[in-house]
Amino acid sequence: MANTPSAKKAARKIARRTATNKDRRSRVRTYLRKVEEAIASGDQSAANDAFKAAQPEIMRAASKGVMHANTASRKVSRLNARIKALGA
């Protein structure tokens, strides 16, 4: 348990940051799930719309440090490739 005032403050800050990051991660997962469901249904236009909504969220999570930038780019790239494959 934190004893010094600075350690107590740090614990409070960490708790706030953890909650924020948890919310951001959850939000990203929701958007990803919507894209995945649209891809599974085979509807390219719906998948495209969902992807356009999800892409900024994923990149925002990367810029905020919730996920690594390369991870975010990889997810965006692979989703885009799967959506393109629907049309082919």
Coordinates of N, CA, C and O in Angstrom, one line a residue:
M1 N 0.8 -1.2 0.0 CA 0.0 0.0 0.0 C 0.9 1.2 0.0 O 1.9 1.3 0.7
A2 N 0.4 2.3 -0.7 CA 1.2 3.5 -0.8 C 1.2 4.2 0.5 O 0.2 4.4 1.2
N3 N 2.4 4.7 0.9 CA 2.5 5.4 2.2 C 2.8 6.9 2.1 O 2.2 7.6 2.8
T4 N 3.7 7.2 1.2 CA 4.0 8.7 1.1 C 2.9 9.4 0.3 O 2.2 8.7 -0.5
P5 N 2.7 10.7 0.5 CA 1.7 11.4 -0.2 C 1.8 11.3 -1.7 O 0.9 11.2 -2.4
S6 N 3.1 11.4 -2.2 CA 3.3 11.3 -3.6 C 2.9 9.9 -4.2 O 2.4 9.8 -5.3
A7 N 3.2 8.9 -3.4 CA 2.8 7.5 -3.8 C 1.3 7.4 -3.8 O 0.7 6.7 -4.7
K8 N 0.6 8.0 -2.9 CA -0.8 7.9 -2.8 C -1.4 8.6 -4.1 O -2.4 8.2 -4.7
K9 N -0.8 9.8 -4.4 CA -1.3 10.5 -5.6 C -1.0 9.7 -6.8 O -1.9 9.7 -7.7
A10 N 0.1 9.1 -6.9 CA 0.5 8.3 -8.1 C -0.5 7.1 -8.2 O -1.0 6.8 -9.4
A11 N -0.9 6.5 -7.1 CA -1.9 5.4 -7.2 C -3.2 5.9 -7.7 O -3.9 5.3 -8.5
R12 N -3.6 7.2 -7.3 CA -4.9 7.7 -7.8 C -4.8 8.0 -9.3 O -5.8 7.7 -10.0
K13 N -3.7 8.5 -9.7 CA -3.5 8.8 -11.1 C -3.5 7.6 -12.0 O -4.1 7.5 -13.0
I14 N -2.9 6.5 -11.5 CA -2.8 5.3 -12.2 C -4.2 4.7 -12.3 O -4.6 4.1 -13.4
A15 N -5.0 4.8 -11.2 CA -6.4 4.2 -11.3 C -7.2 5.0 -12.3 O -8.0 4.4 -13.0
R16 N -7.1 6.3 -12.4 CA -7.8 7.1 -13.4 C -7.4 6.7 -14.8 O -8.3 6.5 -15.6
R17 N -6.1 6.6 -15.0 CA -5.6 6.3 -16.3 C -6.0 4.9 -16.7 O -6.4 4.7 -17.9
T18 N -6.0 4.0 -15.8 CA -6.4 2.6 -16.1 C -7.9 2.6 -16.5 O -8.2 1.9 -17.5
A19 N -8.7 3.3 -15.8 CA -10.1 3.4 -16.2 C -10.3 4.0 -17.6 O -11.1 3.4 -18.4
T20 N -9.6 5.0 -17.9 CA -9.7 5.7 -19.2 C -9.3 4.7 -20.3 O -9.9 4.6 -21.3
N21 N -8.1 4.1 -20.1 CA -7.6 3.1 -21.1 C -8.5 2.0 -21.3 O -8.7 1.5 -22.4
K22 N -9.2 1.5 -20.2 CA -10.1 0.4 -20.3 C -11.3 0.8 -21.2 O -11.7 0.0 -22.0
D23 N -11.8 2.0 -21.0 CA -12.9 2.5 -21.8 C -12.5 2.6 -23.2 O -13.3 2.2 -24.1
R24 N -11.3 3.1 -23.5 CA -10.9 3.3 -24.9 C -10.7 1.9 -25.5 O -11.1 1.7 -26.7
R25 N -10.1 1.0 -24.8 CA -9.9 -0.4 -25.4 C -11.3 -1.0 -25.7 O -11.5 -1.7 -26.7
S26 N -12.3 -0.8 -24.8 CA -13.6 -1.4 -25.0 C -14.3 -0.8 -26.2 O -14.9 -1.5 -27.0
R27 N -14.1 0.5 -26.4 CA -14.7 1.2 -27.5 C -14.1 0.7 -28.8 O -14.8 0.5 -29.8
V28 N -12.8 0.5 -28.8 CA -12.1 -0.1 -30.0 C -12.7 -1.4 -30.3 O -13.0 -1.8 -31.5
R29 N -12.8 -2.3 -29.3 CA -13.3 -3.6 -29.5 C -14.7 -3.6 -30.1 O -15.0 -4.5 -30.9
T30 N -15.5 -2.7 -29.6 CA -16.9 -2.6 -30.1 C -16.9 -2.3 -31.6 O -17.6 -2.9 -32.4
Y31 N -16.1 -1.3 -32.0 CA -16.0 -0.9 -33.4 C -15.5 -2.1 -34.3 O -16.0 -2.4 -35.4
L32 N -14.5 -2.8 -33.7 CA -13.9 -4.0 -34.4 C -15.0 -5.0 -34.6 O -15.1 -5.7 -35.7
R33 N -15.8 -5.3 -33.6 CA -16.8 -6.3 -33.6 C -17.8 -5.9 -34.7 O -18.3 -6.8 -35.5
K34 N -18.2 -4.7 -34.8 CA -19.1 -4.2 -35.8 C -18.6 -4.5 -37.2 O -19.3 -5.0 -38.1
V35 N -17.3 -4.3 -37.4 CA -16.7 -4.5 -38.7 C -16.7 -6.0 -39.0 O -17.0 -6.5 -40.1
E36 N -16.3 -6.8 -38.0 CA -16.2 -8.3 -38.1 C -17.6 -8.8 -38.5 O -17.7 -9.7 -39.3
E37 N -18.6 -8.3 -37.8 CA -20.0 -8.8 -38.1 C -20.4 -8.5 -39.5 O -21.1 -9.3 -40.2
A38 N -20.1 -7.3 -40.0 CA -20.4 -6.9 -41.3 C -19.7 -7.7 -42.4 O -20.3 -8.1 -43.4
I39 N -18.4 -8.0 -42.1 CA -17.7 -8.9 -43.0 C -18.3 -10.3 -43.0 O -18.4 -10.9 -44.1
A40 N -18.7 -10.8 -41.8 CA -19.2 -12.1 -41.7 C -20.6 -12.2 -42.5 O -20.9 -13.2 -43.1
S41 N -21.3 -11.1 -42.5 CA -22.6 -11.1 -43.2 C -22.4 -11.1 -44.7 O -23.3 -11.3 -45.5
G42 N -21.2 -10.7 -45.2 CA -20.9 -10.6 -46.6 C -21.3 -9.4 -47.3 O -21.3 -9.3 -48.5
D43 N -21.8 -8.4 -46.5 CA -22.3 -7.1 -47.1 C -21.1 -6.1 -47.1 O -20.7 -5.6 -46.1
Q44 N -20.6 -5.9 -48.3 CA -19.4 -5.1 -48.5 C -19.6 -3.6 -48.1 O -18.8 -3.0 -47.5
S45 N -20.8 -3.1 -48.5 CA -21.0 -1.7 -48.2 C -21.2 -1.4 -46.7 O -20.7 -0.4 -46.2
A46 N -21.8 -2.4 -46.0 CA -22.0 -2.2 -44.6 C -20.6 -2.4 -43.9 O -20.3 -1.6 -43.0
A47 N -19.8 -3.3 -44.4 CA -18.5 -3.5 -43.9 C -17.6 -2.3 -44.1 O -16.9 -1.8 -43.2
N48 N -17.8 -1.7 -45.2 CA -17.0 -0.4 -45.6 C -17.4 0.7 -44.6 O -16.5 1.4 -44.1
D49 N -18.7 0.9 -44.4 CA -19.2 1.9 -43.5 C -18.6 1.7 -42.1 O -18.2 2.6 -41.4
A50 N -18.7 0.4 -41.6 CA -18.3 0.1 -40.3 C -16.8 0.3 -40.2 O -16.3 0.8 -39.2
F51 N -16.0 0.0 -41.2 CA -14.6 0.2 -41.2 C -14.2 1.7 -41.2 O -13.3 2.1 -40.5
K52 N -15.0 2.5 -42.0 CA -14.7 3.9 -42.0 C -14.9 4.5 -40.6 O -14.2 5.5 -40.2
A53 N -15.8 4.0 -39.8 CA -16.1 4.5 -38.5 C -15.0 3.9 -37.5 O -14.6 4.6 -36.6
A54 N -14.5 2.7 -37.8 CA -13.6 2.0 -36.8 C -12.2 2.5 -37.0 O -11.4 2.6 -36.0
Q55 N -11.8 2.9 -38.2 CA -10.4 3.2 -38.5 C -9.9 4.4 -37.6 O -8.8 4.3 -37.0
P56 N -10.6 5.5 -37.5 CA -10.1 6.6 -36.7 C -10.1 6.2 -35.2 O -9.2 6.6 -34.5
E57 N -11.0 5.4 -34.8 CA -11.0 4.9 -33.4 C -9.7 4.1 -33.1 O -9.1 4.3 -32.0
I58 N -9.4 3.2 -34.0 CA -8.2 2.4 -33.8 C -7.0 3.2 -33.8 O -6.1 3.1 -32.9
M59 N -6.9 4.2 -34.7 CA -5.7 5.0 -34.7 C -5.6 6.0 -33.5 O -4.5 6.3 -33.0
R60 N -6.8 6.4 -33.0 CA -6.8 7.2 -31.8 C -6.3 6.4 -30.6 O -5.5 7.0 -29.8
A61 N -6.7 5.2 -30.6 CA -6.2 4.3 -29.5 C -4.7 4.2 -29.5 O -4.0 4.2 -28.5
A62 N -4.2 4.1 -30.8 CA -2.7 4.0 -30.9 C -2.0 5.3 -30.5 O -1.0 5.3 -29.8
S63 N -2.6 6.4 -30.9 CA -2.0 7.7 -30.5 C -2.0 8.0 -29.0 O -1.2 8.6 -28.5
K64 N -3.1 7.4 -28.3 CA -3.2 7.6 -26.9 C -2.4 6.6 -26.1 O -2.4 6.6 -24.9
G65 N -1.8 5.6 -26.8 CA -1.0 4.6 -26.1 C -1.7 3.4 -25.6 O -1.2 2.6 -24.8
V66 N -3.0 3.3 -26.0 CA -3.7 2.1 -25.6 C -3.3 0.8 -26.3 O -3.2 -0.2 -25.7
M67 N -2.9 1.0 -27.5 CA -2.3 -0.1 -28.3 C -1.1 0.5 -29.1 O -1.0 1.7 -29.3
H68 N -0.2 -0.4 -29.4 CA 1.0 0.0 -30.2 C 0.6 0.5 -31.6 O -0.3 -0.1 -32.2
A69 N 1.3 1.4 -32.1 CA 1.0 2.0 -33.4 C 1.1 0.9 -34.5 O 0.2 0.9 -35.4
N70 N 2.0 0.0 -34.4 CA 2.1 -1.1 -35.4 C 1.0 -2.0 -35.4 O 0.5 -2.5 -36.4
T71 N 0.5 -2.3 -34.1 CA -0.6 -3.2 -34.0 C -1.9 -2.6 -34.6 O -2.6 -3.2 -35.3
A72 N -2.1 -1.3 -34.4 CA -3.2 -0.6 -34.9 C -3.1 -0.6 -36.5 O -4.1 -0.9 -37.1
S73 N -2.0 -0.3 -37.0 CA -1.8 -0.3 -38.5 C -2.1 -1.6 -39.1 O -2.7 -1.8 -40.1
R74 N -1.6 -2.7 -38.4 CA -1.8 -4.0 -38.8 C -3.3 -4.4 -38.9 O -3.8 -5.0 -39.8
K75 N -4.0 -4.0 -37.8 CA -5.4 -4.3 -37.7 C -6.2 -3.6 -38.9 O -7.0 -4.2 -39.5
V76 N -5.9 -2.3 -39.1 CA -6.5 -1.6 -40.1 C -6.2 -2.2 -41.5 O -7.1 -2.4 -42.3
S77 N -5.0 -2.5 -41.7 CA -4.6 -3.1 -43.0 C -5.3 -4.5 -43.3 O -5.8 -4.7 -44.4
R78 N -5.3 -5.3 -42.3 CA -5.9 -6.6 -42.5 C -7.4 -6.5 -42.6 O -8.0 -7.3 -43.4
L79 N -8.1 -5.6 -41.9 CA -9.5 -5.4 -42.1 C -9.8 -4.9 -43.5 O -10.7 -5.4 -44.1
N80 N -9.0 -4.0 -43.9 CA -9.2 -3.4 -45.3 C -9.1 -4.5 -46.3 O -9.8 -4.5 -47.3
A81 N -8.1 -5.3 -46.2 CA -7.8 -6.4 -47.1 C -9.0 -7.4 -47.2 O -9.4 -7.8 -48.2
R82 N -9.6 -7.7 -46.0 CA -10.7 -8.6 -45.9 C -11.9 -8.0 -46.6 O -12.7 -8.7 -47.2
I83 N -12.1 -6.7 -46.4 CA -13.3 -6.0 -47.0 C -13.1 -6.0 -48.5 O -14.1 -6.2 -49.2
K84 N -11.9 -5.7 -49.0 CA -11.7 -5.7 -50.4 C -11.9 -7.1 -51.0 O -12.5 -7.2 -52.1
A85 N -11.6 -8.1 -50.3 CA -11.8 -9.5 -50.8 C -13.3 -9.8 -50.9 O -13.6 -10.7 -51.7
L86 N -14.1 -9.2 -50.2 CA -15.6 -9.4 -50.3 C -16.1 -9.1 -51.7 O -16.9 -9.7 -52.2
G87 N -15.5 -8.0 -52.2 CA -15.9 -7.5 -53.6 C -15.4 -8.4 -54.7 O -16.0 -8.4 -55.8
A88 N -14.3 -9.1 -54.4 CA -13.6 -9.8 -55.5 C -14.3 -11.1 -55.8 O -15.2 -11.6 -55.1

